[in-house]
Coordinates of C-alpha atoms in Angstrom, one line a residue:
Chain A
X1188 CA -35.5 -170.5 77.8
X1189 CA -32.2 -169.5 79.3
X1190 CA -32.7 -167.9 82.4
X1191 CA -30.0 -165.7 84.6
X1192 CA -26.8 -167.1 84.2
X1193 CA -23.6 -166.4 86.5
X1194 CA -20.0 -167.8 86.3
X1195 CA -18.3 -169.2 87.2
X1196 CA -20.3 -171.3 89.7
X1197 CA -17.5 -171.4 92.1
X1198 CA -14.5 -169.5 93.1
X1199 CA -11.4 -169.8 95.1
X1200 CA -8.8 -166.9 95.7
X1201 CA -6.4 -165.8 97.8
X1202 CA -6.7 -162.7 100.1
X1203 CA -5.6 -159.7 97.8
X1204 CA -6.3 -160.7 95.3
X1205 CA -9.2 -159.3 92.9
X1206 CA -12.2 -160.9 91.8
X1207 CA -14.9 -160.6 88.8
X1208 CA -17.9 -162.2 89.2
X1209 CA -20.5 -162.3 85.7
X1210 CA -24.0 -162.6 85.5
X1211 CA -26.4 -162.6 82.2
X1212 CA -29.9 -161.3 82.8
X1213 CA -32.5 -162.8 81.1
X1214 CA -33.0 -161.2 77.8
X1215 CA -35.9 -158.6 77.8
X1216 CA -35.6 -157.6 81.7
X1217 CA -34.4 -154.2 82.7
X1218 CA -33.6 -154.4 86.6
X1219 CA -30.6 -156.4 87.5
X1220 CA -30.0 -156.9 90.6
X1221 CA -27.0 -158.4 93.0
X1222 CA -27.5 -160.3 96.7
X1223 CA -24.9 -161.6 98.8
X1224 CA -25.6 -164.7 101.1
X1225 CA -23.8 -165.5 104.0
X1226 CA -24.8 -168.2 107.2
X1227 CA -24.5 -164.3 109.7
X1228 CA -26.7 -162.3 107.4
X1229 CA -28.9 -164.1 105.2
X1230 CA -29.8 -162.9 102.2
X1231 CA -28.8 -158.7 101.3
X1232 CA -29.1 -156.8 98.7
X1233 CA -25.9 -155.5 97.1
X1234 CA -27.0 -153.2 94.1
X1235 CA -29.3 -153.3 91.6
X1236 CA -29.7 -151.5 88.0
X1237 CA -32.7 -150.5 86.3
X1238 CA -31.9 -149.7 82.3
X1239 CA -28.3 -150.2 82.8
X1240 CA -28.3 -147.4 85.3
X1241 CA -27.2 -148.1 89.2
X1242 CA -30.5 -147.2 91.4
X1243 CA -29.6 -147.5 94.8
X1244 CA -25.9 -149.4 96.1
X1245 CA -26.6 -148.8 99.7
X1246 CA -25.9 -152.3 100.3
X1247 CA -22.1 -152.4 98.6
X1248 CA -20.6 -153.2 101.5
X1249 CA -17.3 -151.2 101.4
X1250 CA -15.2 -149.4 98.5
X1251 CA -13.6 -152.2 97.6
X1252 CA -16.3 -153.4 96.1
X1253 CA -18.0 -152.3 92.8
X1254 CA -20.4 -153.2 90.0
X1255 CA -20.8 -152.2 86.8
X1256 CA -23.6 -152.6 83.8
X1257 CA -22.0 -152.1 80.2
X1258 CA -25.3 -153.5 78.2
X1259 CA -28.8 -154.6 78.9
X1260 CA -26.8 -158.5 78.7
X1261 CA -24.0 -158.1 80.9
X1262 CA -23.2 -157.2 84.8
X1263 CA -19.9 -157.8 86.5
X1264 CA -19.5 -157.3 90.3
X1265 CA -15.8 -157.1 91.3
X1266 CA -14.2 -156.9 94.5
X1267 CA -10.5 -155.5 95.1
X1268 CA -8.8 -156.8 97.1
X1269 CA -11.1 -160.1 98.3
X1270 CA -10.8 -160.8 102.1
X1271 CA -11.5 -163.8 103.9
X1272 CA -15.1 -162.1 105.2
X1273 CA -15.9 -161.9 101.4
X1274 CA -16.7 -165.3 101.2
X1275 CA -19.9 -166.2 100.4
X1276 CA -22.4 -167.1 97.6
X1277 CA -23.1 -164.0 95.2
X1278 CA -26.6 -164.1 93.4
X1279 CA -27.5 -162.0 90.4
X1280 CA -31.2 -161.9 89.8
X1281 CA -33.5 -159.9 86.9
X1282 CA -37.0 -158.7 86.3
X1283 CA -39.0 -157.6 83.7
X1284 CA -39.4 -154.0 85.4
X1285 CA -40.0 -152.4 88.9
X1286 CA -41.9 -154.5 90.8
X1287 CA -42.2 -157.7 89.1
X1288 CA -40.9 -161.2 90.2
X1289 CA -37.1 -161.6 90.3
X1290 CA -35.6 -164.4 88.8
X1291 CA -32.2 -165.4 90.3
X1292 CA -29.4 -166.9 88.8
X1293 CA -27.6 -170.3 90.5
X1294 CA -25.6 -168.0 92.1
X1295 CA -21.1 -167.8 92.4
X1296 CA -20.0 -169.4 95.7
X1297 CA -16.5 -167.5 96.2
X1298 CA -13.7 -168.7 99.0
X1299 CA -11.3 -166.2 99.8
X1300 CA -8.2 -168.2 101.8
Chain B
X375 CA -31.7 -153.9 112.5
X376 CA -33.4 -157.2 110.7
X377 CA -36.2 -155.2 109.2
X378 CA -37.3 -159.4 108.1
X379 CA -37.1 -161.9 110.7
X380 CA -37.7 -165.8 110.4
X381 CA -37.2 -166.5 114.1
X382 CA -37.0 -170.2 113.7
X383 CA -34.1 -171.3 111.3
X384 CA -35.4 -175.1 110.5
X385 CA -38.8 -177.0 110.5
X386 CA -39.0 -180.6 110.6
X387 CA -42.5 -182.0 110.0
X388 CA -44.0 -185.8 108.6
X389 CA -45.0 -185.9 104.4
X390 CA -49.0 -185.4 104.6
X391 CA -49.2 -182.9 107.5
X392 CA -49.2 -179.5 107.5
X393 CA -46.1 -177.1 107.1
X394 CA -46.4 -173.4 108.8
X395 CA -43.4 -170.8 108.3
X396 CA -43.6 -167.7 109.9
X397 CA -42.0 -164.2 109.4
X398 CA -42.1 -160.9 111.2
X399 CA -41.4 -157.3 109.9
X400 CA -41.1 -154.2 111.3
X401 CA -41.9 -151.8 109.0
X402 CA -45.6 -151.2 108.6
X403 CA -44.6 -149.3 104.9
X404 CA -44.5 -152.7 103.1
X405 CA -46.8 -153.0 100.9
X406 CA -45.9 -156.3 99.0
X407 CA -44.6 -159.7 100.8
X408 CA -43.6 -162.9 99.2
X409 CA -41.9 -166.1 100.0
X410 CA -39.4 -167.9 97.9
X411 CA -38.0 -171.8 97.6
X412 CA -34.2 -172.2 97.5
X413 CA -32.5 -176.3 96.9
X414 CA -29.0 -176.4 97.5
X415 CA -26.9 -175.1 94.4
X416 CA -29.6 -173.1 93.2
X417 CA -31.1 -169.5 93.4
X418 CA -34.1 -169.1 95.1
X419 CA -37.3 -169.3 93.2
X420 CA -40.5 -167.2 93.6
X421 CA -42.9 -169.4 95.1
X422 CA -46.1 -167.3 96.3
X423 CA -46.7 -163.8 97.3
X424 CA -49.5 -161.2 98.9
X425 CA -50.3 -157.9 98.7
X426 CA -51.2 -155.2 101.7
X427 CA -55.0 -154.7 100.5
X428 CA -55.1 -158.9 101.0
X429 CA -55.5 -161.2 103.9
X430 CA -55.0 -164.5 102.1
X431 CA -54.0 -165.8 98.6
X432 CA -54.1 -169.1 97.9
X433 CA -52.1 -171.2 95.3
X434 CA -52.6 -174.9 95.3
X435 CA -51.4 -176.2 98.4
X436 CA -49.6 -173.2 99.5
X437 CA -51.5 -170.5 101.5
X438 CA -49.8 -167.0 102.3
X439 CA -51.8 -165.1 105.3
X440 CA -50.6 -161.4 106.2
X441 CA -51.6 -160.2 109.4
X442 CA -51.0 -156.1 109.2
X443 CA -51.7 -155.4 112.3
X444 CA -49.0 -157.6 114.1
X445 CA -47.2 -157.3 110.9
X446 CA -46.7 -160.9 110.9
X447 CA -46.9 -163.5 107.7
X448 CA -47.3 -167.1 107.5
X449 CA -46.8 -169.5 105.1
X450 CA -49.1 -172.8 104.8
X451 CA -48.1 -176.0 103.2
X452 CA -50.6 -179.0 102.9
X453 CA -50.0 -181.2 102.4
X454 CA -46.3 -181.5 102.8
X455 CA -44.5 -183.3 100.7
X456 CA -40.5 -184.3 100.6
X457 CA -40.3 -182.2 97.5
X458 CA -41.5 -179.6 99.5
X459 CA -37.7 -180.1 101.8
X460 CA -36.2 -176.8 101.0
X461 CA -34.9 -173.1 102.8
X462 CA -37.6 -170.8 102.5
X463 CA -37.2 -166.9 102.3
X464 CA -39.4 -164.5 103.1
X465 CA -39.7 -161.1 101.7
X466 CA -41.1 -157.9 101.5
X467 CA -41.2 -154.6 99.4
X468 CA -42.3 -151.4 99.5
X469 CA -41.9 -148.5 97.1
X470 CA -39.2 -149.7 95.2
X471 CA -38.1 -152.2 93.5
X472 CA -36.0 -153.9 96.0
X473 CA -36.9 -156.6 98.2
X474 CA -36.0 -157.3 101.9
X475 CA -35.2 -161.0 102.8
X476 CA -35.3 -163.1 106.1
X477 CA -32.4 -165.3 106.9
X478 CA -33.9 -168.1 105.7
X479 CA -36.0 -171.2 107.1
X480 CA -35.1 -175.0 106.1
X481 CA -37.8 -177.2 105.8
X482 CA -37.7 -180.8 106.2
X483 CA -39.8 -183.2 105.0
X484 CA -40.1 -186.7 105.9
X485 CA -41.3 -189.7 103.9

């Protein structure tokens, strides 16, 4: 079974400029979820959907960052413009519903230069 | 605020003898705790997890304990193997569907 997959697996940019990073729930779950992961902060939660709808994005760090759920199969995060503080590796992660045990994806290391 | 804290960021400790991780919380709401495995170049996995009505739950040779009352968790490894050499996250809920982590805790084991 396939489970949550992200790409690309690593990413280099330039400050400015903007990124999209993909992730592919497994098929059947309804909450999606994105975590961030840096050496200062550990592990935080971004956002997370349930149905395709956003629940709670308290942990978006700043406007230039946003996320979006098109289908049950398909989340993008993007952020515009990257800076160098951006970098770090992005998880996506999905569950069957609520509560239950979230499967995460290998996760998108991004370097913003 | 850490609302999660894993006070000690590594753990070195001899294949055969006991592994203990620890966390801290601060919020006495959490009703769910868990602890999850991460290798390098992969996302974390679940591993084991306790609820607040529990003390103890046992899985093979991992042991979650939850102390509620110095809101304090522990996870047990015995024996440790070098399999066992990863970071280790703990967690917690409560209410909703999301899920606070600690920083992290890297466990070595040696042969």
């Amino acid at each position: 079974d396939a489970g949550v997959i992200q790409s690309p697996r690593h990413e280099v940019t330039e400050m400015g400029q903007e990124v999209t990073l993909r992730c592919k729930p497994i098929s059947g779950h309804n909450s999606l979820f994105w975590y961030r992961q840096t050496m200062m902060r550990g592990l935080e939660l971004l956002i997370y959907f349930n149905n395709n709808v956003p629940i709670d994005d308290s942990g978006m760090p700043e406007d230039r960052f946003s996320a979006k759920m098109p289908n049950a199969s398909f989340s993008t995060l993007k952020i515009q413009p990257s800076e160098p503080r951006d970098s770090a590796v992005y998880f996506c992660a999905s569950s069957l519903s609520g509560a239950d045990t979230q499967y995460f994806g290998p996760g998108t290391r991004l370097t913003v230069l | 605020d850490q609302q999660v804290k894993q006070n000690s960021p590594s753990l070195s400790v001899q294949e055969g003898r006991i592994s203990i991780l620890n966390c801290d919380y601060t919020n006495s709401m959490f009703d769910y705790f868990l602890w999850y495995k991460k290798y390098p170049a992969e996302g974390p996995t679940f591993l084991i997890s306790i609820s607040s009505i529990k003390d103890k739950n046992e899985d093979g040779r991992f042991t979650v304990f939850l102390n509620k009352s110095a809101k304090h968790l522990s996870l047990h490894i015995v024996p440790s193997q070098p399999g066992d050499s990863a970071v280790y996250f703990c967690a917690v809920q409560g209410g909703s569907e999301k899920l606070v982590f600690g920083k992290g805790m890297k466990l070595t084991v040696n042969p």
